[in-house]
Coordinates of C-alpha atoms and ligand atoms in Angstrom, one line a residue:
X1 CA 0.0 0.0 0.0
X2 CA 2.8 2.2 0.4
X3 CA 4.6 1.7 -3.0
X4 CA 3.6 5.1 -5.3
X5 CA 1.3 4.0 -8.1
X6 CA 0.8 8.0 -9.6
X7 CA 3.3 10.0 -10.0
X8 CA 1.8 13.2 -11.2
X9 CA 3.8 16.1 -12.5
X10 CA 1.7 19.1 -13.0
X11 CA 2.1 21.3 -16.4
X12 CA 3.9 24.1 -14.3
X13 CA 6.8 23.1 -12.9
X14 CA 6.7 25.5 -10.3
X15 CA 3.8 24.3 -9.0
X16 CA 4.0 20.9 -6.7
X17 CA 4.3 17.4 -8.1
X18 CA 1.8 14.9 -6.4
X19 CA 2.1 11.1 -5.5
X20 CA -0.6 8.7 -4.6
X21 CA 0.4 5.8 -3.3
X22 CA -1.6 2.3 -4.2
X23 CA -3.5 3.2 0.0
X24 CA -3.9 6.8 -1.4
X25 CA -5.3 6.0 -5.0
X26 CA -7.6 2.7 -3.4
X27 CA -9.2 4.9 -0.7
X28 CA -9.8 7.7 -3.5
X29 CA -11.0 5.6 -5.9
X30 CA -13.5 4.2 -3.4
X31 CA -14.4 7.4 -2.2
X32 CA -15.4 8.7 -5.7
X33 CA -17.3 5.6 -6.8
X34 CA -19.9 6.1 -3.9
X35 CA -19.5 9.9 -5.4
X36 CA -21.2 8.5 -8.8
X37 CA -23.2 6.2 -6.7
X38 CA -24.6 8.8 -4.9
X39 CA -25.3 10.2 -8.3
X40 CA -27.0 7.9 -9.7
X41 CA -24.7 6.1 -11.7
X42 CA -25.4 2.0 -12.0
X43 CA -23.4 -1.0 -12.9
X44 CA -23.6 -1.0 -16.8
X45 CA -24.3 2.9 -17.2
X46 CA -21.8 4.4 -19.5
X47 CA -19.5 7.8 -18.2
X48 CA -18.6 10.1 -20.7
X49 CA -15.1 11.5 -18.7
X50 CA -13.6 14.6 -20.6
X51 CA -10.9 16.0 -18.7
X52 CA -7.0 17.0 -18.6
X53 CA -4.2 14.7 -17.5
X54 CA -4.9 15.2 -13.9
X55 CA -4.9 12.7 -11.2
X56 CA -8.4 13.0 -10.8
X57 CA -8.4 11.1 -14.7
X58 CA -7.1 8.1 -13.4
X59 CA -9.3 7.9 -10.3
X60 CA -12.4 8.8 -12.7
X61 CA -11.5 5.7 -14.8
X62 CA -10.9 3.8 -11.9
X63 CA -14.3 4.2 -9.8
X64 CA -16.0 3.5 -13.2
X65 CA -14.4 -0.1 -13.3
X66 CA -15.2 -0.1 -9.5
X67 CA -18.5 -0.1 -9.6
X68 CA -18.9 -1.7 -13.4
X69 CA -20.3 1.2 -15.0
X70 CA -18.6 1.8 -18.9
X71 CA -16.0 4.8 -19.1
X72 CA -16.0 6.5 -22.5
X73 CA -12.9 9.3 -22.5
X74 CA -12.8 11.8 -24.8
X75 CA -9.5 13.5 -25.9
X76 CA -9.6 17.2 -24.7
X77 CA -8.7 18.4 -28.3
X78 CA -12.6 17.3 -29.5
X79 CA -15.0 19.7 -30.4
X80 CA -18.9 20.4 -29.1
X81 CA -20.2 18.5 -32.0
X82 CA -17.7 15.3 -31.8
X83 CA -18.2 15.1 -27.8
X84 CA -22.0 15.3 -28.9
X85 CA -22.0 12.5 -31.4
X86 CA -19.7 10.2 -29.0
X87 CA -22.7 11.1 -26.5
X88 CA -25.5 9.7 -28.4
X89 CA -24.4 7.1 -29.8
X90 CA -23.2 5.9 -26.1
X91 CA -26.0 6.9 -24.5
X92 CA -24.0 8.2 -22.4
X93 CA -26.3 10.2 -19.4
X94 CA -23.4 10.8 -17.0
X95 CA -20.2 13.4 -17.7
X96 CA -16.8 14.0 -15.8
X97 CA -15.1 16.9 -16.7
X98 CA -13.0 20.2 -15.2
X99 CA -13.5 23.5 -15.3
X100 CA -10.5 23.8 -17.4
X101 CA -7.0 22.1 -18.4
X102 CA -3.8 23.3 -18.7
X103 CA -1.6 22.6 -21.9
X104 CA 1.9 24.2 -22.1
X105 CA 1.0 27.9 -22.1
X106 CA -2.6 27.2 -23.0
X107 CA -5.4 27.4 -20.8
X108 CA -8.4 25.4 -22.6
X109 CA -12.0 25.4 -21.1
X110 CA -13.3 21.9 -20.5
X111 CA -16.4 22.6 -19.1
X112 CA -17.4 25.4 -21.4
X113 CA -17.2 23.2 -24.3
X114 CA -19.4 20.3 -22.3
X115 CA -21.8 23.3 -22.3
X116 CA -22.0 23.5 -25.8
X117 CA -22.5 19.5 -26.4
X118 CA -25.0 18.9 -24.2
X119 CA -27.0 21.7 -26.1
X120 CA -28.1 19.1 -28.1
X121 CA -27.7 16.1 -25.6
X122 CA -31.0 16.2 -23.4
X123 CA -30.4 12.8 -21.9
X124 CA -27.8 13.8 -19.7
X125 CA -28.9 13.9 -15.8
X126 CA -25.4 14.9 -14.3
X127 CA -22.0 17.0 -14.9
X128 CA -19.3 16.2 -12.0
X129 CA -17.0 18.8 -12.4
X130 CA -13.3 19.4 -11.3
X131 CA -12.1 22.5 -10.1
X132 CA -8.6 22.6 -11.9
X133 CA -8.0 26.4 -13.7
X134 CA -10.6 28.3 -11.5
X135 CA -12.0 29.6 -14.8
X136 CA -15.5 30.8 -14.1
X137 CA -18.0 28.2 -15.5
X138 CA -22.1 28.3 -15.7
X139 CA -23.2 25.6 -13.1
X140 CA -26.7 24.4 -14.3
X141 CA -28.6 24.0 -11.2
X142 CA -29.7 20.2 -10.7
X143 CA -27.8 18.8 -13.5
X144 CA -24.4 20.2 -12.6
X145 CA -22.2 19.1 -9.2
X146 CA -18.6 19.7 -8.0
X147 CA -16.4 16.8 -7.6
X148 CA -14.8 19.0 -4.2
X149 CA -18.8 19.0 -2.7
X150 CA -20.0 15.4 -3.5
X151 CA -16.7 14.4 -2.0
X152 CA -17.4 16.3 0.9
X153 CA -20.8 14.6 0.7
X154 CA -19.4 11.4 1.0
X155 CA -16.9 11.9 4.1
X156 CA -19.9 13.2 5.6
X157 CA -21.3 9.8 5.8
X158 CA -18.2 8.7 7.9
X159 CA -16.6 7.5 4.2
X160 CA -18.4 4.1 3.3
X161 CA -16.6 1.6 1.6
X162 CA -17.5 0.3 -1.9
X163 CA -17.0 -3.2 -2.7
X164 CA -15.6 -3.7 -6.7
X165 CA -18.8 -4.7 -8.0
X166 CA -18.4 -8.4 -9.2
X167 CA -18.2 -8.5 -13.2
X168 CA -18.2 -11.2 -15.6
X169 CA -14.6 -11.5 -17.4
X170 CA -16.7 -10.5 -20.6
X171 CA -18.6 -7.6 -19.4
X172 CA -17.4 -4.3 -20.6
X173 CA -14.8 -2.0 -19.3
X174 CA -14.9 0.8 -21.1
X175 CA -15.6 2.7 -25.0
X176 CA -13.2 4.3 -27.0
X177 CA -13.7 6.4 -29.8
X178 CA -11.2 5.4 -33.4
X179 CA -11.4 6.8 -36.4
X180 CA -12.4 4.3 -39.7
X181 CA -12.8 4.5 -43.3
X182 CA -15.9 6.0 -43.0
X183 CA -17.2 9.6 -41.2
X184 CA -18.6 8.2 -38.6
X185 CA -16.6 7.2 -35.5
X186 CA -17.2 3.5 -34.1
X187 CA -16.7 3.1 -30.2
X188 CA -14.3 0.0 -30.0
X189 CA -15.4 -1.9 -26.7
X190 CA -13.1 -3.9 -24.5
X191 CA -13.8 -5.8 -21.7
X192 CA -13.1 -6.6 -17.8
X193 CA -10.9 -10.1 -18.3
X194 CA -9.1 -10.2 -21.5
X195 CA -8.2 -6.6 -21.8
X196 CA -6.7 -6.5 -18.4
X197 CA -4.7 -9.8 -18.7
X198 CA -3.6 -8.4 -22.4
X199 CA -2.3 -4.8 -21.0
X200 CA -0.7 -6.6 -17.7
X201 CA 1.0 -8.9 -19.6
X202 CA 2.0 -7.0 -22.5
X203 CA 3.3 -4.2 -20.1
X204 CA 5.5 -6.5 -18.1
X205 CA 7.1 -8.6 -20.9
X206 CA 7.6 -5.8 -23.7
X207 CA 9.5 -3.1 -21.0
X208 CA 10.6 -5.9 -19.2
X209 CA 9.0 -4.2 -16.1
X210 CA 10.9 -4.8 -12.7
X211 CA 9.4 -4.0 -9.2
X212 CA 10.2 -1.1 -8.1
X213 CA 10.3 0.6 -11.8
X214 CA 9.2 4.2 -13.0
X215 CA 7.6 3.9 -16.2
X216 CA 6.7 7.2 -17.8
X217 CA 4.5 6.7 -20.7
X218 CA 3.6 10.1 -22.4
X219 CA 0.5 9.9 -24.1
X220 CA -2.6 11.2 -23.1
X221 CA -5.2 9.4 -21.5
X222 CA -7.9 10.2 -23.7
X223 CA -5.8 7.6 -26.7
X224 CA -5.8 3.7 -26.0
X225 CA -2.2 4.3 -25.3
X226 CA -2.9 6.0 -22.1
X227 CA -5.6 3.7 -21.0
X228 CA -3.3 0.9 -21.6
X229 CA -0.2 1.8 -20.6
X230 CA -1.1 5.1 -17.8
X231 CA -3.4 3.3 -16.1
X232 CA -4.3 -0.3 -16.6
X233 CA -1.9 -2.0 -17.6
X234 CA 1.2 -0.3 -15.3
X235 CA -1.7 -0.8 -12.2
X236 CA -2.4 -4.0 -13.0
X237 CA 1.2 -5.2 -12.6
X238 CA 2.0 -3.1 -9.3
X239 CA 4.5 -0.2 -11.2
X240 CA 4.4 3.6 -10.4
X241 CA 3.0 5.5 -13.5
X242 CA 4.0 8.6 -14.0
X243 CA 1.5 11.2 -15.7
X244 CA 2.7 13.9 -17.0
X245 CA 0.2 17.2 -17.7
X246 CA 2.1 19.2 -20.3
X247 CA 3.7 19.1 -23.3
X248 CA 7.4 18.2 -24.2
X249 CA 8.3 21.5 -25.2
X250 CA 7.2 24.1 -22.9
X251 CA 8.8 26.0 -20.5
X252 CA 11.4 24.6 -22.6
X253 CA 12.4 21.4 -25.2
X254 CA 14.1 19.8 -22.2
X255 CA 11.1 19.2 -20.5
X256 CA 11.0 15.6 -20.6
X257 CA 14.3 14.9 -19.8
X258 CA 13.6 17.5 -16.5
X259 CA 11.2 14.9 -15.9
X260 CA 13.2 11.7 -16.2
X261 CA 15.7 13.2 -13.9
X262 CA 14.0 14.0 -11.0
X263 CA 11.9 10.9 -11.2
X264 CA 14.1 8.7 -11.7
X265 CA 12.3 7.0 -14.8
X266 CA 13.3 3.6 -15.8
X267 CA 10.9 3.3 -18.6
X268 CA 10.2 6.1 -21.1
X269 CA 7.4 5.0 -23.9
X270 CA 6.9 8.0 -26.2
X271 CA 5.7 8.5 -30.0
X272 CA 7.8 9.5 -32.9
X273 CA 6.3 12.7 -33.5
X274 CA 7.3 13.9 -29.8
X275 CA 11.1 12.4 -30.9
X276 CA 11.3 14.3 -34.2
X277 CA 9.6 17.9 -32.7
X278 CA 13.0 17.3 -30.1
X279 CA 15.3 16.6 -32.9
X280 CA 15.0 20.2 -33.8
X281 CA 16.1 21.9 -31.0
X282 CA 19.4 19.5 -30.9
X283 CA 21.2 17.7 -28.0
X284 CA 21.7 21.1 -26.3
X285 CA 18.5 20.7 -24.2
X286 CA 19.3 16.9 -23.8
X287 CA 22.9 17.2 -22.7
X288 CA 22.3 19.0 -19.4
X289 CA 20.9 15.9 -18.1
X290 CA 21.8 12.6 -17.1
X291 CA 19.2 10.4 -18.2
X292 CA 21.6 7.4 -16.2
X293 CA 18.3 6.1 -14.4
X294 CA 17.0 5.0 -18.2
X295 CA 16.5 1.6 -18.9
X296 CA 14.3 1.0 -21.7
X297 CA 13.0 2.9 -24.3
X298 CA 9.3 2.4 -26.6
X299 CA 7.8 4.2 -29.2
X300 CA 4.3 3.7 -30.5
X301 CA 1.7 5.6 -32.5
X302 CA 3.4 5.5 -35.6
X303 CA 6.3 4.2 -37.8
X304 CA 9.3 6.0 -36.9
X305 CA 12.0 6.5 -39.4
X306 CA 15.2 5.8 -38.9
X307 CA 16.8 9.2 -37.9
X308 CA 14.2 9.3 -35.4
X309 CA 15.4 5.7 -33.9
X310 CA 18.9 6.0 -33.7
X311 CA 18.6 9.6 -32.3
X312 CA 16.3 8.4 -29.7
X313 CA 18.6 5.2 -29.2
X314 CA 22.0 7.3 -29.2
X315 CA 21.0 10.8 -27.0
X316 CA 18.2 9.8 -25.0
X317 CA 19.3 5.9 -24.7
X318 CA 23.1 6.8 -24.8
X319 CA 23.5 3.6 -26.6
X320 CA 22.7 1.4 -23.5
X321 CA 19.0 1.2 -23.4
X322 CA 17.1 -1.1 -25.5
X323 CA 14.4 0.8 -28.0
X324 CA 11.0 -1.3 -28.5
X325 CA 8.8 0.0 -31.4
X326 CA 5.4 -1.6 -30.2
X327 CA 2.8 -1.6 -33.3
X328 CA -0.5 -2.1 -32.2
X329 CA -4.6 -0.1 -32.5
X330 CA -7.3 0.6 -30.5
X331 CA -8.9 -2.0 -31.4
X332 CA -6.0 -4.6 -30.4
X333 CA -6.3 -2.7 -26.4
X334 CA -2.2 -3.3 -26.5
X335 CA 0.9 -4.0 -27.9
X336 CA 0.8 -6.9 -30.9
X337 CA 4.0 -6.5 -32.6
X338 CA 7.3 -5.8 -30.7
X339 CA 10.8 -6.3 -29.5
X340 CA 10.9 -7.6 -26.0
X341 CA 13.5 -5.1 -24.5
X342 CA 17.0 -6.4 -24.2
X343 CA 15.9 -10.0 -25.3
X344 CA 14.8 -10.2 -29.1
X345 CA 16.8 -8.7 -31.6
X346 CA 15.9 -4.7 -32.8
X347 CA 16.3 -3.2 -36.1
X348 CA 15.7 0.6 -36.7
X349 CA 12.0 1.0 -38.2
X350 CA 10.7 -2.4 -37.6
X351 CA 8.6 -3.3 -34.9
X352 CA 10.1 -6.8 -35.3
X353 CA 8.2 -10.0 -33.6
X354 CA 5.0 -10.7 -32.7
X355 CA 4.2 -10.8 -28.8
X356 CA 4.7 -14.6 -27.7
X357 CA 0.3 -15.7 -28.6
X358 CA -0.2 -13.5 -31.8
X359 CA -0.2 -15.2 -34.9
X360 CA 0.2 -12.3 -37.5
X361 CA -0.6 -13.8 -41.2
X362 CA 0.2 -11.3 -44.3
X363 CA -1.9 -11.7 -47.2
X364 CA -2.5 -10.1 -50.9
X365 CA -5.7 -8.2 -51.8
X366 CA -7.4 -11.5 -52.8
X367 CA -7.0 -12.6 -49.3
X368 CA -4.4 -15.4 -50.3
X369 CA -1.7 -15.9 -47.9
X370 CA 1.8 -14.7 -48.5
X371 CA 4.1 -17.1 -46.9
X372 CA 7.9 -17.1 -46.7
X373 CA 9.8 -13.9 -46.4
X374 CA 10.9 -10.6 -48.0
X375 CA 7.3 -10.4 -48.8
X376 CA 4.9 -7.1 -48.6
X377 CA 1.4 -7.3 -47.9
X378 CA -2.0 -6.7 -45.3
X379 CA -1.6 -6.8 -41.9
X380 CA -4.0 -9.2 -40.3
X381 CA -3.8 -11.3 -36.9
X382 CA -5.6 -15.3 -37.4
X383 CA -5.8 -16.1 -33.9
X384 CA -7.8 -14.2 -31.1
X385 CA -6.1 -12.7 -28.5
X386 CA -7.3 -11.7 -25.1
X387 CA -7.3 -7.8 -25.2
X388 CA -8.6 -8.2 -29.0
X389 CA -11.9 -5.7 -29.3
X390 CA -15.4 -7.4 -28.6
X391 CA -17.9 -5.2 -30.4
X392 CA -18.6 -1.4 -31.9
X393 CA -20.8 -0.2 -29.5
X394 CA -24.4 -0.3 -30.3
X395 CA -23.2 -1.8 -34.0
X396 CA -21.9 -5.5 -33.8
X397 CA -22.6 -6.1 -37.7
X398 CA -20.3 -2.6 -38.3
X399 CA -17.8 -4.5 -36.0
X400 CA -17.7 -7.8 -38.2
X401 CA -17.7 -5.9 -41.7
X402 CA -14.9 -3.6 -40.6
X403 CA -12.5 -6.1 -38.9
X404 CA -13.5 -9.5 -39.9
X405 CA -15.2 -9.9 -43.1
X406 CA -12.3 -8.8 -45.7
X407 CA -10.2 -11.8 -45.2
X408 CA -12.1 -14.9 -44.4
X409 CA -11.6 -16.3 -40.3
X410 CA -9.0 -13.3 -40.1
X411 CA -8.7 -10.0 -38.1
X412 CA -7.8 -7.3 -40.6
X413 CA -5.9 -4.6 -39.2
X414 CA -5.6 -1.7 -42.1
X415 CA -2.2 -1.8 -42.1
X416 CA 0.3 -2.7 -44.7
X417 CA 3.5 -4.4 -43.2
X418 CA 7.2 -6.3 -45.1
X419 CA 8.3 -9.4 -43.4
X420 CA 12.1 -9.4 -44.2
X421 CA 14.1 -12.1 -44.9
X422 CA 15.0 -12.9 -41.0
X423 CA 11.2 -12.6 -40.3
X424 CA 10.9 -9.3 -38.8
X425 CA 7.8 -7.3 -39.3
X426 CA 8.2 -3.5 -40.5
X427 CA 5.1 -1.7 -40.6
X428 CA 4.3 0.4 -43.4
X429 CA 0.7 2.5 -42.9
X430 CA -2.5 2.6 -43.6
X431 CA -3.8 0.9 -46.6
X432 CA -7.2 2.2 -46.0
X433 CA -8.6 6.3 -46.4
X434 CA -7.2 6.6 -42.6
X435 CA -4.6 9.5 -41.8
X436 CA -2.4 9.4 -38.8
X437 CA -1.1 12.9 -37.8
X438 CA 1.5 13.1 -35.1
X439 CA -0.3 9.6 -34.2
X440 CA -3.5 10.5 -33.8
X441 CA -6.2 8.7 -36.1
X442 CA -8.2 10.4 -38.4
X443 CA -10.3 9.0 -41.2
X444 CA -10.1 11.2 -44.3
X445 CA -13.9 10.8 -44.4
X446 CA -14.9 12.8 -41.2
X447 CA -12.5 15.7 -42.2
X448 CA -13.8 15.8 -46.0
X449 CA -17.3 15.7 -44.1
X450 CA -16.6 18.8 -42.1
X451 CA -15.3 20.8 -44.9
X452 CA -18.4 19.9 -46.5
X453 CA -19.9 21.2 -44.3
X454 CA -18.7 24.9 -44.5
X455 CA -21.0 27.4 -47.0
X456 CA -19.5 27.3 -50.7
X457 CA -17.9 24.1 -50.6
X458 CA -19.3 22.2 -53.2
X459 CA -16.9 19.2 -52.9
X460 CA -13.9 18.0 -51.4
X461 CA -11.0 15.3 -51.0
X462 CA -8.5 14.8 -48.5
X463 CA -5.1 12.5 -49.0
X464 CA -2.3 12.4 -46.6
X465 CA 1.4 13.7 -46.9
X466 CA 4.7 13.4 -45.6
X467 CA 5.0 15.5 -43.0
X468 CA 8.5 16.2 -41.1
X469 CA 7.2 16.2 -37.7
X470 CA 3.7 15.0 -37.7
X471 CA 4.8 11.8 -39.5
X472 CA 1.5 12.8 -42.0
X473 CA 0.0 16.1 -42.9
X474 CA -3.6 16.5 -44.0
X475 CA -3.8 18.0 -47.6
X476 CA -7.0 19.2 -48.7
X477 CA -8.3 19.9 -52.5
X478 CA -11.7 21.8 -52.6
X479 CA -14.1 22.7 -54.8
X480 CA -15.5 25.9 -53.6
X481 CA -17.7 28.6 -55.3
X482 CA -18.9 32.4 -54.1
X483 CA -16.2 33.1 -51.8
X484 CA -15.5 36.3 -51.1
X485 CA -13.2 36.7 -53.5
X486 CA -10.0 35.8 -50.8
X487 CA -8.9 32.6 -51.1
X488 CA -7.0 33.3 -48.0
X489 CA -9.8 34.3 -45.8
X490 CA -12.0 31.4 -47.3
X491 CA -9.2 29.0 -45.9
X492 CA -9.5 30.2 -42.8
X493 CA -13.2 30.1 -42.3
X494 CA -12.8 26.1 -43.8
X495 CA -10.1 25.9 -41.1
X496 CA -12.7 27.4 -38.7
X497 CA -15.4 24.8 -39.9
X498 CA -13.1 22.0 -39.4
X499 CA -12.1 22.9 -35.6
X500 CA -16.0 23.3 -34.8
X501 CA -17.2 20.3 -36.3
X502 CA -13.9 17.9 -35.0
X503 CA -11.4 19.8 -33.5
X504 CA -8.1 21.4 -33.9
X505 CA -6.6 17.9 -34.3
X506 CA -8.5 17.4 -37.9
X507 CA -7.7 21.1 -39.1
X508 CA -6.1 20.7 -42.7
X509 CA -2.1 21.3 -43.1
X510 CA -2.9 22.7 -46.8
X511 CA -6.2 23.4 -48.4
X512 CA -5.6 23.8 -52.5
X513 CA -8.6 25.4 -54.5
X514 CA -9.5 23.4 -57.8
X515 CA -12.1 23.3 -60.4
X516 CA -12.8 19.2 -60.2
X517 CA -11.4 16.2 -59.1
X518 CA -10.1 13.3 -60.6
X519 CA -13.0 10.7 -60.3
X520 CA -13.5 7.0 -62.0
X521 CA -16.5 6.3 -63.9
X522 CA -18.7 5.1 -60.9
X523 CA -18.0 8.5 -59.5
X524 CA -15.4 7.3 -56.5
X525 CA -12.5 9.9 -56.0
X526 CA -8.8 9.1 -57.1
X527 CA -6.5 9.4 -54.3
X528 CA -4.1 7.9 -55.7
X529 CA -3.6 10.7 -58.3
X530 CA -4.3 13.1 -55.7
X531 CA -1.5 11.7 -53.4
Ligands
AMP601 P1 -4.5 4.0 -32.8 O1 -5.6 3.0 -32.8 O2 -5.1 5.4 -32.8 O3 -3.5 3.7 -31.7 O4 -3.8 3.9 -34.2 C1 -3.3 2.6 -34.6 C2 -2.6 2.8 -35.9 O5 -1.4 3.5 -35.7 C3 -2.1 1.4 -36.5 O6 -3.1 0.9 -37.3 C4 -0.9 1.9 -37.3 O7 -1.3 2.4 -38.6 C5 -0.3 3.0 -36.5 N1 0.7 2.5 -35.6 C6 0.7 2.3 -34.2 N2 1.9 1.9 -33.7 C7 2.7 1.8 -34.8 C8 4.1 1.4 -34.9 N3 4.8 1.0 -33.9 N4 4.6 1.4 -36.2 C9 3.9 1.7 -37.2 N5 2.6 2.1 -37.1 C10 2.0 2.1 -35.9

């Protein structure tokens, strides 16, 4: 009970770290499930939880599973409209949020932007909120609560416990958002058992987790990365997680490495758009630290090239630490593809061998199996595995067609990947209309769908790029007519249109103005030209 399990450095760092220990985190967890309890909240109800990377999060998360009600988080970069969408089609009638986050030297208004969802989501009853920023917010009376006062509630009644409700291994844990093919998101469920054996197992044999070990994983919650490697899997096998609320680059590009120092992290697990954006400012902000208490470094999100890898592996690393590149989705709940550090062999830009279980089979577009090596082809895994997704929410046929009915008695992944001749895997993208910018998912589909949207656009495509530090950049062609004469200003207001409908995340690196685009005869847009 005394061994930290949260490690929480705060954006500022002049304002004061925190650590729960596993006591700390059970007795708060506890605590806040009777605070949902109290509110209404039942075993199978889902939580909507939109909040910054505060400690709070991971308790959130926490006294959801506690009590076997379904947490949905949703990235604090969504707009109104996506939070909205997510809402309904989760039914979701509870909400977690904060007044407001910070990020770097942004302030951004949670609860303000809850406000302008639930304008069109009548079937919410309650809205816990954080105090975090101490931005003023509009409390609605009866539907809106403090966290601070329910918690006060609580200790009031002499703090009760709350037995973990008992759950079936297949019941559901939690929802999470992913972008597909088409505009619509589909809300990838995983369950109680599988997913928790999957990201304790995973965690452990991957990082080649020790007791007593800091991992420091930097995503954000709101991603399956977080969920998996934050909180569950990290918990689930007894390590101290550190969360981190900022971004790498502010006050300054060593921020990270600050981090590492006075934490002591043994484990670092970071994507290789964070790697490249550090590149840039050289090894000057690296070199002031030590970086000796390293032991293992991941990446994940993405492919990273091989500047990235050996940068990572020679200044960060300093040649002794192991780098894992861990390929894996949403949809997998954890790691699939990967080096085990220190053990399996590691080559710059592959993600190498599949996790001891998974069974990864690649096969040409006709479904027929490519066998042998120094062959190219799609990604898909033939064997289930225990964190392995269970439904779309609401939509099991959508769940079959997307993931199991291109190849027969396979799971299709959307990926392209090379097997080369020693048998390591190298992944190589999406081979579907899905974008990944600075690792974040985004189907070309629900950004061509927003700039739709915006007056005057008569049509539009989207492709992705190479991008330097994002990995891929969005590049827009539009067909637009009765602007007001400034192309400029009409990208812009597109821009604008974009950040309402999605969020800043989705907003397009390059919007070109054409006259048509290149179509085949049943009317379906070339990308391929358009690439
Ligand atoms: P997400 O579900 O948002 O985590 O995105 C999953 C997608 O990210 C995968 O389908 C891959 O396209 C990509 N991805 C994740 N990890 C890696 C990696 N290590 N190497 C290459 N691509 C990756």
């Amino acid at each position: 009970g005394n061994k930290p399990a949260i490690i929480w450095e705060p954006n500022d760092p002049e304002e004061h770290h925190r650590v729960l220990t596993y006591r700390d985190l059970h007795q708060k967890v506890v605590q806040f499930a009777n605070v949902l309890k109290n509110n209404g909240v039942q075993k199978g109800d889902r939580v909507c939880i939109y909040m910054g990377m505060v400690p709070e999060l991971a308790i959130a998360m926490l006294a959801c599973a506690r009590i076997g009600a379904v947490h949905s988080v949703i990235f604090g970069g969504f707009s109104a409209r996506s939070i909205a969408d997510r809402l309904h089609d989760a039914q979701a009638a509870f909400i977690i949020t904060c007044d407001g986050g910070y990020r770097g030297k942004k302030e951004i208004t949670l609860k303000a932007v809850i406000d302008d969802a639930l304008e069109q989501c009548r079937f919410v009853k309650k809205v816990i909120v954080l105090t975090r920023t101490r931005t003023p917010v509009s409390m609605i009376k009866g539907r809106d609560v403090w966290w601070e006062d329910e918690i006060k509630k609580v200790e009031t009644m002499g703090n009760p416990d709350c037995p973990a409700e008992e759950m079936d291994a297949e019941d559901p844990l939690f929802i999470l958002y992913t972008s597909g093919s088409t505009g619509k998101p589909k809300g990838v469920v995983h369950t109680c058992g599988g997913y928790m054996v999957y990201t304790a197992y995973s965690f452990v044999n991957v990082f080649q987790y020790e007791p007593g070990d800091v991992h420091f994983c930097t995503a954000d919650i709101g991603w399956i990365t977080g969920h998996s490697y934050i909180l569950y899997g990290p918990l689930a096998a007894g390590a101290t997680s550190l969360i981190f609320e900022g971004v790498p680059t502010w006050p300054d590009a060593g921020r990270f490495w600050d981090i590492v120092d006075k934490y002591q992290v043994n484990i670092l697990y970071t994507a290789p758009t964070a790697i490249r954006s550090l590149m840039h400012y050289g090894t000057e902000p690296v070199s002031k630290h030590s970086l000796e208490s390293l032991k293992v470094l991941g990446s994940v999100g993405e492919p990273i090239n091989e500047e990235a890898w050996h940068w990572y592996a020679k200044h960060i690393g300093k040649g002794r630490c192991p780098v894992v590149d861990t390929w894996w989705q949403t949809e997998t709940g954890g790691i699939m593809i990967s080096g085990l550090a220190g053990i399996t062999p590691a080559k710059p830009g592959y993600a190498t061998l599949p996790l001891p279980g998974v069974q990864p089979v690649l096969v040409d577009e006709h479904g027929e199996e490519l066998e042998g090596d120094d062959v190219s082809g799609n990604l898909c895994i033939r064997f289930p595995w225990p964190g392995m997704i269970r439904t779309t929410y609401g939509d099991h046929e959508r769940c079959r067609t997307t993931y199991f009915a291109t190849y027969e008695n396979l799971y299709f992944t959307g990926d392209g990947c090379y097997r080369d001749p020693d048998g390591l895997y190298r992944i190589t993208g999406r081979v579907d209309d899905v974008l990944n910018v600075s690792g974040h998912r985004i189907g070309t589909a629900e950004v061509e769908n927003a700039i739709n949207m915006h007056a005057g656009v008569i049509e539009s495509a989207v492709v992705g790029y190479p991008h330097d530090v994002k990995g891929q950049g969005i590049y827009a062609y539009v067909i637009h007519e009765g602007h007001h004469g400034d192309d400029e200003l009409t990208r812009q207001d597109i821009l604008q249109t974009v950040t309402r409908l999605i969020g800043a995340i989705a907003k397009p690196d390059k919007i070109q103005f054409v006259s048509d685009l290149p179509k085949t005869r049943s009317g379906k847009i070339m990308r391929r030209i358009l690439r």
